[in-house]
Short mmCIF file of C-alpha atoms in Angstrom, two decimals:
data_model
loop_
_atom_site.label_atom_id
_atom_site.label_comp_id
_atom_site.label_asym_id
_atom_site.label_seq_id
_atom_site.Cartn_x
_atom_site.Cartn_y
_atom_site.Cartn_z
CA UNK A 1 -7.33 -29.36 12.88
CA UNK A 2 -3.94 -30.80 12.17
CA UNK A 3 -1.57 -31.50 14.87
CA UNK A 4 2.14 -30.02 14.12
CA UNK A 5 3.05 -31.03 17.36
CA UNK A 6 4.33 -35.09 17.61
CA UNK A 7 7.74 -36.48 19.03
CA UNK A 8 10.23 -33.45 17.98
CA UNK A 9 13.46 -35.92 18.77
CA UNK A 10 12.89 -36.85 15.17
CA UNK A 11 14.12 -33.86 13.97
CA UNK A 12 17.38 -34.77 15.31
CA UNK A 13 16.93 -38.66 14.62
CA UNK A 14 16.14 -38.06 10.84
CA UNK A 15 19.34 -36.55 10.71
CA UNK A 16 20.33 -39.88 11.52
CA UNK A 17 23.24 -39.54 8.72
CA UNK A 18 25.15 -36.41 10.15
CA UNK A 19 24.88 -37.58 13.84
CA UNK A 20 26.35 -41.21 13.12
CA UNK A 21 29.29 -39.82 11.26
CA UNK A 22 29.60 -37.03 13.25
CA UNK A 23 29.78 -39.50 16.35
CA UNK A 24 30.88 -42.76 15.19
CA UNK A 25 31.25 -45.53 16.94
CA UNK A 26 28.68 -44.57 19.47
CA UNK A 27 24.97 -45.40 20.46
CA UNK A 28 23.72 -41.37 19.33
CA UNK A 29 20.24 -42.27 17.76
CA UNK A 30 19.72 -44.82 21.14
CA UNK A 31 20.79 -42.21 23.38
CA UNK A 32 18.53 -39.59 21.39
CA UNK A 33 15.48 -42.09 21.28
CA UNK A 34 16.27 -43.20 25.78
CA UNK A 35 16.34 -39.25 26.46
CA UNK A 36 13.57 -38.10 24.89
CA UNK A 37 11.16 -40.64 26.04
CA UNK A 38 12.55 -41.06 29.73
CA UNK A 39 11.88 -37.00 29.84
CA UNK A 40 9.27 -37.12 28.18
CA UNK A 41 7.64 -40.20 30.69
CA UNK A 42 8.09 -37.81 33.93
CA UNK A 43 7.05 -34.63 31.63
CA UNK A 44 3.76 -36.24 31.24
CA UNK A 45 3.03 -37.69 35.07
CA UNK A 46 3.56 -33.96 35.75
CA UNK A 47 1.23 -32.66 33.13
CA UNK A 48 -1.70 -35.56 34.58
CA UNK A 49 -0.93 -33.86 38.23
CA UNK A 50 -0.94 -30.02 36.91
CA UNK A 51 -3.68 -30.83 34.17
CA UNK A 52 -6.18 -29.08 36.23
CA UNK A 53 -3.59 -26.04 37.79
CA UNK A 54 -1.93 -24.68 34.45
CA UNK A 55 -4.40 -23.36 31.69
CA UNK A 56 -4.69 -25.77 28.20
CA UNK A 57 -3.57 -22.90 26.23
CA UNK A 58 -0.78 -22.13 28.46
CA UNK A 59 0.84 -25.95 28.00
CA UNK A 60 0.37 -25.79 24.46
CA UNK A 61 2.60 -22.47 23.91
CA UNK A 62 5.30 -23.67 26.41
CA UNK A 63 6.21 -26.09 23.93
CA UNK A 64 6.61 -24.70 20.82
CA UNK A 65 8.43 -21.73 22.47
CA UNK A 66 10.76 -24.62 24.49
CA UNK A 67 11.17 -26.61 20.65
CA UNK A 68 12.42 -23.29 18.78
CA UNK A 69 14.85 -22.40 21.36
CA UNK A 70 16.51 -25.59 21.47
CA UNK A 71 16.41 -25.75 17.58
CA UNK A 72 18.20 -22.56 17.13
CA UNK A 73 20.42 -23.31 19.86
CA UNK A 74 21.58 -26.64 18.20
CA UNK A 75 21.12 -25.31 15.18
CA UNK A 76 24.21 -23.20 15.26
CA UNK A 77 26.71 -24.18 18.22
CA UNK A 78 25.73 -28.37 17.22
CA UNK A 79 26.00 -27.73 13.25
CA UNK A 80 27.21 -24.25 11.97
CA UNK A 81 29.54 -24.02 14.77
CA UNK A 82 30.26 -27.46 15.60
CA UNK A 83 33.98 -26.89 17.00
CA UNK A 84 32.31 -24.28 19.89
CA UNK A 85 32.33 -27.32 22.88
CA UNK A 86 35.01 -30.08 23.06
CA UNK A 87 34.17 -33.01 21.59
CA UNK A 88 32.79 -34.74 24.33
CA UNK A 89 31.02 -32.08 26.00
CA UNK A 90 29.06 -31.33 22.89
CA UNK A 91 27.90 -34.91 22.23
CA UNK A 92 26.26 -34.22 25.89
CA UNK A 93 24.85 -30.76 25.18
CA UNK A 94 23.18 -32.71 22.08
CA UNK A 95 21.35 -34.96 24.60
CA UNK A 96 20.77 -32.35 27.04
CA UNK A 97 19.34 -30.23 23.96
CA UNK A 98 17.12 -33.40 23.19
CA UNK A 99 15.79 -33.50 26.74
CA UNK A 100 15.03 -29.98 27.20
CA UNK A 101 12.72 -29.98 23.82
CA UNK A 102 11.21 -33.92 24.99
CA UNK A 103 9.85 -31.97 28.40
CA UNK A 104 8.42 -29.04 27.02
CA UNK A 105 6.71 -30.73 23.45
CA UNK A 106 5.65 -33.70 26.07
CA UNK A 107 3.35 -30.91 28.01
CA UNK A 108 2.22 -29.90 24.61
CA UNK A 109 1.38 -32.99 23.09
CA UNK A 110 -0.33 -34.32 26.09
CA UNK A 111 -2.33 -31.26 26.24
CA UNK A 112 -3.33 -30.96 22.79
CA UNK A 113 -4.67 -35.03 23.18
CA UNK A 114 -7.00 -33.70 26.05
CA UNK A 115 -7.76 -30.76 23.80
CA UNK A 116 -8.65 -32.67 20.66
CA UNK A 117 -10.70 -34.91 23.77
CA UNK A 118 -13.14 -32.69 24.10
CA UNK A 119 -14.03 -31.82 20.59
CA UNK A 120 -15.61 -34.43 18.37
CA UNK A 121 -13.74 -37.26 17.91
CA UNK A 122 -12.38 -37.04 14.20
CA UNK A 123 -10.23 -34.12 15.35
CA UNK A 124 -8.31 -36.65 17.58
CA UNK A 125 -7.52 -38.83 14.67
CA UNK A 126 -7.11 -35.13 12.78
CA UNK A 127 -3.94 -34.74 15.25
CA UNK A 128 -2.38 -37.99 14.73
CA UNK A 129 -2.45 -37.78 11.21
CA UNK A 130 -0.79 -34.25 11.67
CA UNK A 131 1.77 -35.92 13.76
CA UNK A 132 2.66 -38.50 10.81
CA UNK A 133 2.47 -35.39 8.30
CA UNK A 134 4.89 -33.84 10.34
CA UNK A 135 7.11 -36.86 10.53
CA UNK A 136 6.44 -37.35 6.63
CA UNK A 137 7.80 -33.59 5.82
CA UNK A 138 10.48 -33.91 8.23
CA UNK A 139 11.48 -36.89 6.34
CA UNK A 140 11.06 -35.14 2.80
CA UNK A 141 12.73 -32.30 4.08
CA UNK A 142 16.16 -34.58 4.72
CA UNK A 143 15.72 -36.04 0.98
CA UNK A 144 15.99 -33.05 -0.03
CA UNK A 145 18.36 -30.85 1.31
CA UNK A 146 20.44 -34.60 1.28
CA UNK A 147 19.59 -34.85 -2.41
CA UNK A 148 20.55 -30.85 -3.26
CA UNK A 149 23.88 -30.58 -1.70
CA UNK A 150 26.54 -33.00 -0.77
CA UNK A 151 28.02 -30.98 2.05
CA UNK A 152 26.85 -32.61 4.96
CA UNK A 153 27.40 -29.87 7.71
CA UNK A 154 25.30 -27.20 4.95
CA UNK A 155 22.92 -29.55 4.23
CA UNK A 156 21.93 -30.56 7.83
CA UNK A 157 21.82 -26.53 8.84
CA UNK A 158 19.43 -26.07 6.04
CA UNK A 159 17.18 -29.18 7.41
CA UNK A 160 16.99 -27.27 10.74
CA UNK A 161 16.21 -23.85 9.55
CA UNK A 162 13.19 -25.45 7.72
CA UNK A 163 12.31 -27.05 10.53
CA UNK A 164 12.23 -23.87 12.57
CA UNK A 165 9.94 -22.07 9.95
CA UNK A 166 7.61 -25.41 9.85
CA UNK A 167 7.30 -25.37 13.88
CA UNK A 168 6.78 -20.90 13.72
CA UNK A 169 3.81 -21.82 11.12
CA UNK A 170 2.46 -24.11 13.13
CA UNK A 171 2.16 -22.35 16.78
CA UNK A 172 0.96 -19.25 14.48
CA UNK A 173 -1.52 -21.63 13.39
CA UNK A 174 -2.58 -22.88 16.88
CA UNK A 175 -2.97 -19.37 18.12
CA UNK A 176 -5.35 -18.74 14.76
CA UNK A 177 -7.48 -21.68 15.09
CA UNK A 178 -8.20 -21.59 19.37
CA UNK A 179 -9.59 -18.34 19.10
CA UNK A 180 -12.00 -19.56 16.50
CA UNK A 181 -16.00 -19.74 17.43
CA UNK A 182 -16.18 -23.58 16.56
CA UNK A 183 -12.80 -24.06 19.46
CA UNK A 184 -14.38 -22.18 22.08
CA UNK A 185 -18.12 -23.64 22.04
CA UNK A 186 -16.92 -27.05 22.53
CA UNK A 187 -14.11 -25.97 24.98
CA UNK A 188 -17.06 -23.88 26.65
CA UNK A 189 -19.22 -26.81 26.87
CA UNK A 190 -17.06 -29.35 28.47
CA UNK A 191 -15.72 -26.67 31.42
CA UNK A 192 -19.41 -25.85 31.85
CA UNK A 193 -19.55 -29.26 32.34
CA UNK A 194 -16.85 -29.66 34.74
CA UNK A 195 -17.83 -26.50 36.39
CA UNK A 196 -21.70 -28.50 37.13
CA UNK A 197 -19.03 -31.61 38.25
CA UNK A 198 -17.82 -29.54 40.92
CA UNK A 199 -20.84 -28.30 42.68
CA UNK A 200 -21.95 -31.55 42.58
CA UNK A 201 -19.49 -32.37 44.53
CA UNK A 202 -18.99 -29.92 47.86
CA UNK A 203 -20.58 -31.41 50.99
CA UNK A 204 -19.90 -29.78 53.88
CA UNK A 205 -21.29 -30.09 57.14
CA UNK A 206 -22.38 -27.82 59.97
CA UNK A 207 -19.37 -28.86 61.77
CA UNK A 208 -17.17 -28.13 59.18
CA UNK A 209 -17.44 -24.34 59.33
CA UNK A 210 -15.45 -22.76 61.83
CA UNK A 211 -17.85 -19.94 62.05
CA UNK A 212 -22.15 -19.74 62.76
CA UNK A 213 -22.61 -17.15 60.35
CA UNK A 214 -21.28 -19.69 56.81
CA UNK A 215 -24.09 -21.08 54.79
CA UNK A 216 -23.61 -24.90 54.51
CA UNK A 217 -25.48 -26.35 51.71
CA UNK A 218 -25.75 -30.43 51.93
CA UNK A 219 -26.09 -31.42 48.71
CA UNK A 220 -26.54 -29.04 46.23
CA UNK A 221 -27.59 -29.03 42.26
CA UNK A 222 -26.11 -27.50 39.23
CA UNK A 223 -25.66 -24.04 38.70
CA UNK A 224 -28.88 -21.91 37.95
CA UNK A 225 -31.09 -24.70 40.41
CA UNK A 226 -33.11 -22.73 43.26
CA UNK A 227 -33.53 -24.36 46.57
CA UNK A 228 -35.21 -23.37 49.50
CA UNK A 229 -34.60 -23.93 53.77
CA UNK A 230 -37.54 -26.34 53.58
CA UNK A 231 -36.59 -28.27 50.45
CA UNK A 232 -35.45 -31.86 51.63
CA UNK A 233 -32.50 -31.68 49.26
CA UNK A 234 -30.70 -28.69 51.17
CA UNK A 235 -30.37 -28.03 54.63
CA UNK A 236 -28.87 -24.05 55.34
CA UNK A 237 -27.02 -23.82 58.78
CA UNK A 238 -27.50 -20.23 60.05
CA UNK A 239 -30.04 -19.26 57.17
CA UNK A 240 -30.45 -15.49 58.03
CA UNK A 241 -26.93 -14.48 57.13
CA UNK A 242 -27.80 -15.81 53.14
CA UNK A 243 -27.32 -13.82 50.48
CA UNK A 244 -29.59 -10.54 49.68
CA UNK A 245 -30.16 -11.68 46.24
CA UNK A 246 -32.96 -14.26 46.99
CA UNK A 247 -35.65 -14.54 44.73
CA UNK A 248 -39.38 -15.83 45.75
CA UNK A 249 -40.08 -19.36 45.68
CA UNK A 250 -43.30 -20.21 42.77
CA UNK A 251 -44.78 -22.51 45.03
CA UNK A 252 -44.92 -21.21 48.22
CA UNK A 253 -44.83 -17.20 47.97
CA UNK A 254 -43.54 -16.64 51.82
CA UNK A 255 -40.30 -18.74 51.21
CA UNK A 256 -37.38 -17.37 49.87
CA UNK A 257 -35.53 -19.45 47.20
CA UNK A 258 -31.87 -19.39 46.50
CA UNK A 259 -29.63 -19.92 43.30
CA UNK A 260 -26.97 -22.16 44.34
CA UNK A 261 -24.18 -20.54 42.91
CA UNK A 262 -25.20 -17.28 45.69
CA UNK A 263 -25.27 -19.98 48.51
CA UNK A 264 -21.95 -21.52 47.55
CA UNK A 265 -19.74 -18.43 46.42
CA UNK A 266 -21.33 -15.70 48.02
CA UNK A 267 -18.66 -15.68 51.20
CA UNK A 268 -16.37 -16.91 49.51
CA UNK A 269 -15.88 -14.00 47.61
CA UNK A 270 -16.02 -12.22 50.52
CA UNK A 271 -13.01 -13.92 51.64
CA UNK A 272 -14.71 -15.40 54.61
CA UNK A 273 -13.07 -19.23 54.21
CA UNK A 274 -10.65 -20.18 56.69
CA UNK A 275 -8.03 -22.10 56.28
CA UNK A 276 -9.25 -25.09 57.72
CA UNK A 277 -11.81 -24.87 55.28
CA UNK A 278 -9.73 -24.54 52.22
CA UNK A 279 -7.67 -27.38 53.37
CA UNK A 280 -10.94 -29.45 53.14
CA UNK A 281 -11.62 -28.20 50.14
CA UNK A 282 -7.93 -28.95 48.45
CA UNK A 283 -8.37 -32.72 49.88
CA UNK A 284 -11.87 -32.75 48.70
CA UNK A 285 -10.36 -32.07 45.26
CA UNK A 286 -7.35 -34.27 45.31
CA UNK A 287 -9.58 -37.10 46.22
CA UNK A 288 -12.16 -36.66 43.38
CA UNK A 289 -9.30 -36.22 40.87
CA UNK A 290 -7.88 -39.32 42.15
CA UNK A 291 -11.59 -41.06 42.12
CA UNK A 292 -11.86 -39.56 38.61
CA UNK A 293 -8.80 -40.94 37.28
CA UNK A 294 -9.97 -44.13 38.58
CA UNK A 295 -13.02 -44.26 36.98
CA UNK A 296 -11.97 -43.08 33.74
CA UNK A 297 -8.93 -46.09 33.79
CA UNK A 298 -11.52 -48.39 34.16
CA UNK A 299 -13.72 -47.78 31.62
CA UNK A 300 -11.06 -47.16 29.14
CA UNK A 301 -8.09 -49.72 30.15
CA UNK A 302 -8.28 -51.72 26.84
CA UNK A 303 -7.66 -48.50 24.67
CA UNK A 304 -5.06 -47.99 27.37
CA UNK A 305 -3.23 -51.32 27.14
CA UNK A 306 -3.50 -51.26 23.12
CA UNK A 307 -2.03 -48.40 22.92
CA UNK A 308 1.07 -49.09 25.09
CA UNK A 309 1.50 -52.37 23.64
CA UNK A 310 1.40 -50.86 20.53
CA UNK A 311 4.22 -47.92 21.31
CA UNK A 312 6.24 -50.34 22.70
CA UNK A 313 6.92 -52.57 19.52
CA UNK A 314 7.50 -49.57 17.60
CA UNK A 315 10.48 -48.30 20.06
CA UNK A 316 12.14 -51.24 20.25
CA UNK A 317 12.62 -50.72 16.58
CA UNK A 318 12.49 -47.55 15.85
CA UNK A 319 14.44 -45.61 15.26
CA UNK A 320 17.39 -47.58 16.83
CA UNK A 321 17.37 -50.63 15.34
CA UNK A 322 15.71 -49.79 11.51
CA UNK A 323 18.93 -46.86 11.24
CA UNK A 324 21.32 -50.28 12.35
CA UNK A 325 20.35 -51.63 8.36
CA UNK A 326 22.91 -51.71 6.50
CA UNK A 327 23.27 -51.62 2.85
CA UNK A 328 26.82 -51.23 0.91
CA UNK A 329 24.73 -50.26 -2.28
CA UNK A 330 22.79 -47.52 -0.68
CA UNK A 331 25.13 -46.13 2.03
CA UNK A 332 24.56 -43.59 4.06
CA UNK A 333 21.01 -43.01 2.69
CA UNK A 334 19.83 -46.13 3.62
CA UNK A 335 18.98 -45.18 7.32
CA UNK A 336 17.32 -42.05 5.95
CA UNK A 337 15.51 -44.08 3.03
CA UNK A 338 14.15 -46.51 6.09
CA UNK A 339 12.89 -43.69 8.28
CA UNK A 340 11.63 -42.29 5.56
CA UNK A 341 9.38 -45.34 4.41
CA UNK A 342 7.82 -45.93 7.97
CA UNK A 343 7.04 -42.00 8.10
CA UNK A 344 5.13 -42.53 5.08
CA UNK A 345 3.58 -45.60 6.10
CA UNK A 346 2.73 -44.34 9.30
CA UNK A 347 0.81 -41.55 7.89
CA UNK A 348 -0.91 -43.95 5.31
CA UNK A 349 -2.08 -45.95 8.36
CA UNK A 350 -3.40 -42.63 10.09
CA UNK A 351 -5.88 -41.49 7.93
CA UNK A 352 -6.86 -45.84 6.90
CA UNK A 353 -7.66 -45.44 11.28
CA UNK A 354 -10.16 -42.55 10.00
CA UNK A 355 -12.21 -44.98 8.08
CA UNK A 356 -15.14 -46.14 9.19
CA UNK A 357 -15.08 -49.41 11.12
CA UNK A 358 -16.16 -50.75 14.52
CA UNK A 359 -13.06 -51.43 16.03
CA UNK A 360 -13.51 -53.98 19.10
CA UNK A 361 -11.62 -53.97 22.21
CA UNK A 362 -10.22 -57.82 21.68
CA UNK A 363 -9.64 -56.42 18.33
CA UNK A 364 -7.27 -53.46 18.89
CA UNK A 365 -5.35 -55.71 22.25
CA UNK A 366 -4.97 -58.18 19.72
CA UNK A 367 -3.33 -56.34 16.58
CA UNK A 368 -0.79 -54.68 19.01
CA UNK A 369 0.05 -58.34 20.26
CA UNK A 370 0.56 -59.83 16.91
CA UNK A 371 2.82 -56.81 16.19
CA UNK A 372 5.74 -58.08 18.80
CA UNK A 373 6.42 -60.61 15.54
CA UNK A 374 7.81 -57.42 14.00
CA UNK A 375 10.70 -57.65 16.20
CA UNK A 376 12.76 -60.98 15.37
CA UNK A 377 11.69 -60.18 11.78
CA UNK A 378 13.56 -56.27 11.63
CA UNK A 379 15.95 -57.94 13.48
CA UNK A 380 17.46 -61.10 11.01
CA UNK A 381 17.44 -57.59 9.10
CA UNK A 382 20.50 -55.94 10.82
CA UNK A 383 22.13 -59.21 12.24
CA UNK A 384 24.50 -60.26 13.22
CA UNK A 385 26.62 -57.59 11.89
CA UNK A 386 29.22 -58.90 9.77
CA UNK A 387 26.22 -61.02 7.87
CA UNK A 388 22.67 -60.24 8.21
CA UNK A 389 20.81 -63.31 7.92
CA UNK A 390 18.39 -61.50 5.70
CA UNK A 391 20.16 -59.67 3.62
CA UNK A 392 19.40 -56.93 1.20
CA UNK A 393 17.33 -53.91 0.81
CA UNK A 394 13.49 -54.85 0.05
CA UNK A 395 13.00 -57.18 3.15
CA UNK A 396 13.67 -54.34 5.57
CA UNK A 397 12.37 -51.88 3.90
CA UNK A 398 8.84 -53.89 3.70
CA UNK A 399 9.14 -54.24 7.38
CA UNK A 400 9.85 -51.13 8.01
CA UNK A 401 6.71 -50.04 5.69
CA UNK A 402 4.37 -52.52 7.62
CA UNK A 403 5.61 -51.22 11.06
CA UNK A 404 4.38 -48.01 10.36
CA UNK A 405 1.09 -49.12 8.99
CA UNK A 406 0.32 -50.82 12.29
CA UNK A 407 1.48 -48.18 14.28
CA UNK A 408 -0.22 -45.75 11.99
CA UNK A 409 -3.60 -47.20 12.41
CA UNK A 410 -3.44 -49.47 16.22
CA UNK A 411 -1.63 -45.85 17.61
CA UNK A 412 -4.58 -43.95 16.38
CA UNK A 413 -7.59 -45.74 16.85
CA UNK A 414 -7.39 -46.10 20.71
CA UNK A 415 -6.81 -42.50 21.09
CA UNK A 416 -9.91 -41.86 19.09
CA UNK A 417 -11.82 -43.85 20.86
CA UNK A 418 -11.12 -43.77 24.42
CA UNK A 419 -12.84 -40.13 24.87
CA UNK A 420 -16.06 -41.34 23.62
CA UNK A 421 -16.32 -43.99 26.03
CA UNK A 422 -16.44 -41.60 28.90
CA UNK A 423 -18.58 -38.04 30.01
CA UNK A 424 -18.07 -34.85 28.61
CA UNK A 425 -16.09 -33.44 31.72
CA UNK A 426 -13.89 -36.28 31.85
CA UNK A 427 -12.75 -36.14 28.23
CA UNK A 428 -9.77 -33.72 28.89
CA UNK A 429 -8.69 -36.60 31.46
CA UNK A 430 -9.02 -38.97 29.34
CA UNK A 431 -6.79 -37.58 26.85
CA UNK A 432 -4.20 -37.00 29.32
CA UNK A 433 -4.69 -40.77 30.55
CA UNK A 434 -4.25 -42.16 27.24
CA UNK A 435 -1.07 -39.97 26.47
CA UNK A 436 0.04 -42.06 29.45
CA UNK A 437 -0.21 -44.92 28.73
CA UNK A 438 1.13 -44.26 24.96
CA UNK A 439 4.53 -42.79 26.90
CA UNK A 440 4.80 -45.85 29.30
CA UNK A 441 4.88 -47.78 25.84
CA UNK A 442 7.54 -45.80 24.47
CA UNK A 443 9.72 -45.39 27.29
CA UNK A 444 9.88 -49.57 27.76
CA UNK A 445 10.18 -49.83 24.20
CA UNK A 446 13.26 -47.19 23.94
CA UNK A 447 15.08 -49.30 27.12
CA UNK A 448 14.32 -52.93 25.22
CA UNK A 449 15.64 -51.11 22.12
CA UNK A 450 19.41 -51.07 24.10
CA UNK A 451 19.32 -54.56 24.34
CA UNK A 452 18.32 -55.64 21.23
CA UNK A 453 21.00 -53.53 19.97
CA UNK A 454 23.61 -55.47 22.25
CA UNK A 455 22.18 -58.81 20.66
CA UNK A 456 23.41 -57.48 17.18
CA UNK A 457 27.36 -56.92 18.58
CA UNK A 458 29.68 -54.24 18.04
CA UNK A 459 29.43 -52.21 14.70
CA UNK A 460 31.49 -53.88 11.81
CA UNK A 461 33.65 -51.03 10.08
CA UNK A 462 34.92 -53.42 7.89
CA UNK A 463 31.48 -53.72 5.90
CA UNK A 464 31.11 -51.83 3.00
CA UNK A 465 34.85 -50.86 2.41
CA UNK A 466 34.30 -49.06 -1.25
CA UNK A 467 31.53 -47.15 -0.01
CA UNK A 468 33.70 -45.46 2.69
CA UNK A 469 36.67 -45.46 0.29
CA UNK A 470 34.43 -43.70 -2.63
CA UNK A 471 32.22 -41.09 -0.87
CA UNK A 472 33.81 -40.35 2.87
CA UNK A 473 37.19 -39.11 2.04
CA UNK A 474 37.00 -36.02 3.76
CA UNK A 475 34.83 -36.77 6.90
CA UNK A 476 36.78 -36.28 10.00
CA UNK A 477 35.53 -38.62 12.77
CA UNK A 478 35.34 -36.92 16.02
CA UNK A 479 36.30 -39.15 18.88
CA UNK A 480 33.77 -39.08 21.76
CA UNK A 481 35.42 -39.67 25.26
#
């Protein structure tokens, strides 16, 4: 299984060339980069509340359907048609765009974490490596259509398009695989699972029911499990109105036996439940959601803080400030050339997180740590402006290469992990935990990224004066108000 779902903002930050000249002067890939992730932070809070009200499948759809709208929309009226809004207006239709595709792919990607959870747990590291993939054709899909025409407007529609027919293979692809006999044994077995969870659960007393004639069952077992009026594990209040279907106990012939599913469900699907009752019920199941998410944070908060810590370097430096590089010999390709390298990287480090190794708790807290030293190094890179005090291509580039090593591997590895260290019918929760955590990294990351940026100064436009003499007479600035 390979994941085609991942952060979709890059397809408008790898364009990182057209949007800079197209809005010079301003903060675009920042803004992109805050949108997306502060969407994307309250699209998957809401996802954790709804995991258990909206079906998987159902999540996963919404956002590839929400991504190729919002593709074809800016597609045309951002780049085809790029004189359709005012100026200003469209430079905030691009960032409303961006937040419309950040809430709907957030659902998705959240949801296909807690799918990949409850399936063996190389398909997890499966879907971040298909995540990096994606990045890594994204990013080969810019060098190209950069490399084949040097009309900037035509090249960038072209990038789209393909990125429309990459994100149509893909759900085509998830509706293939989910309906596949391998998919639904392992998605059968944890809701089985979680179904067993449940009647585990209800406890009701004989005070609870509003009316004599409701069978209250104590404490119960899992489905299929007989009990019997005289069994000390059960206790029936008003045991002659119990369902028909009773069977004859093994050991003693003149008492009836029950299958617990016929105790608990036979009224209510006879719509006898009042609505005290189903009020009881609701809080009985917000509380053992809550308890659950509880538990599972516990057991897996080291996977959780790894991860987070680990998101969070990489925002504060990408893709803000590895696109602020600048390089008179390379131009405008050298913010593409730099995304391009961690891409790569990033994907090298996802499948390296696929090789065998016992990763240790201290181990993975510890790597994401030592990563903050990332930050002053990238950032010598691209200041101060007017003289970077590491100048150059091959400095930043390495950087770039080893941030997305690190984040290849320490992104993966705690997402793999963190659904083995808790019960079958918690996995799906755990997936959605971990996604999280991963956006609480990248939402402070993308807000730290703003100041860094500040700490470099205003852009210098008076770098690099033969490139923009050579190969930009013809680019008309548009002047956002």
């Amino acid at each position: 299984m390979v994941s085609c779902g991942g952060r979709k903002e890059e397809g408008f930050t790898i364009a990182v060339d057209y949007f800079q000249r197209r809005y010079p002067g301003t903060t675009i890939v920042f803004d992109i980069s805050i949108v997306y992730i502060f969407v994307a932070f309250g699209a998957v809070l809401l996802n954790n509340l709804l995991v258990e009200l909206v079906p998987l499948n159902t999540r996963i759809v919404f956002g590839y359907v929400v991504s190729l709208v919002m593709l074809v929309f800016v597609s045309f009226f951002e780049i085809w048609w790029p004189d359709t809004f005012p100026p200003s207006l469209s430079y905030r239709i691009t960032l409303l765009s961006v937040s419309v595709v950040a809430f709907g792919c957030t659902v998705q990607q959240s949801s296909f974490y807690g799918y990949t959870g409850m399936l063996p747990k190389r398909y997890t590291q499966a879907v971040m490596t298909g995540e990096s993939t994606a990045g890594l054709i994204i990013s080969g899909n810019r060098i190209v259509t950069k490399l084949l025409l040097d009309d900037q407007r035509t090249n960038t529609m072209i990038f789209f398009v393909l990125s429309i027919v990459f994100v149509l293979v893909c759900l085509g692809t998830h509706l293939a695989v989910q309906k596949t006999t391998f998919i639904q044994f392992y998605l059968n077995q944890c809701h089985s699972a979680e179904d067993n969870e449940d009647l585990m659960c209800i406890t009701l007393e004989p005070s609870d029911c509003p009316t004599s004639d409701y069978p209250i069952l104590v404490e119960v077992g899992p489905i299929g499990s007989t009990v019997t009026p005289s069994d000390s594990t059960a206790t029936f209040h008003s045991a002659s109105t119990l369902p028909v279907s009773a069977s004859v106990d093994p050991v003693d012939s003149q008492a009836p036996s029950y299958r617990v599913e016929h105790v608990i469900l036979g009224h209510v699907r006879a719509g006898r439940t009042s609505t005290y009752t189903r009020s009881i019920r609701m809080w009985s199941a917000i509380k053992r959601g809550v308890v659950a998410r509880w538990r599972v944070g516990r057991s897996v908060w080291h996977y959780m803080l790894a991860i987070a810590l680990a998101y969070f370097v990489t925002l504060c430096l990408y893709p803000g400030i590895v696109t602020e590089v600048v390089s008179c010999r390379m131009g405008s390709w050298m913010p593409v050339v730099m995304m391009a390298t961690f891409n790569l990287f990033d994907f090298i480090g996802k499948v390296l997180a696929s090789v065998p190794y016992d990763w240790t708790r201290r181990q993975l807290v510890g790597g994401s740590v030592a990563r903050i030293l990332l930050v002053p190094l990238l950032m010598v890179c691209a200041g101060p402006r007017a003289a970077p005090l590491v100048p150059g291509e091959a400095t930043p580039m390495l950087l770039s290469a080893l941030l997305g090593l690190t984040n290849g591997v320490l992104g993966s590895v705690p997402m793999i992990l963190a659904p083995t260290k808790v019960p079958d019918d918690h996995r799906e929760l755990t997936g959605n935990i971990m996604t999280l955590s991963y956006y609480v990294g990248l939402t402070l990351g993308a807000s730290v990224a703003y100041g860094l940026d500040d700490t470099l100064g205003p852009p210098d436009h008076t770098r690099c004066p033969q490139f923009r003499i050579a190969h930009l007479p013809n680019v008309t600035y548009t002047a956002v108000g």
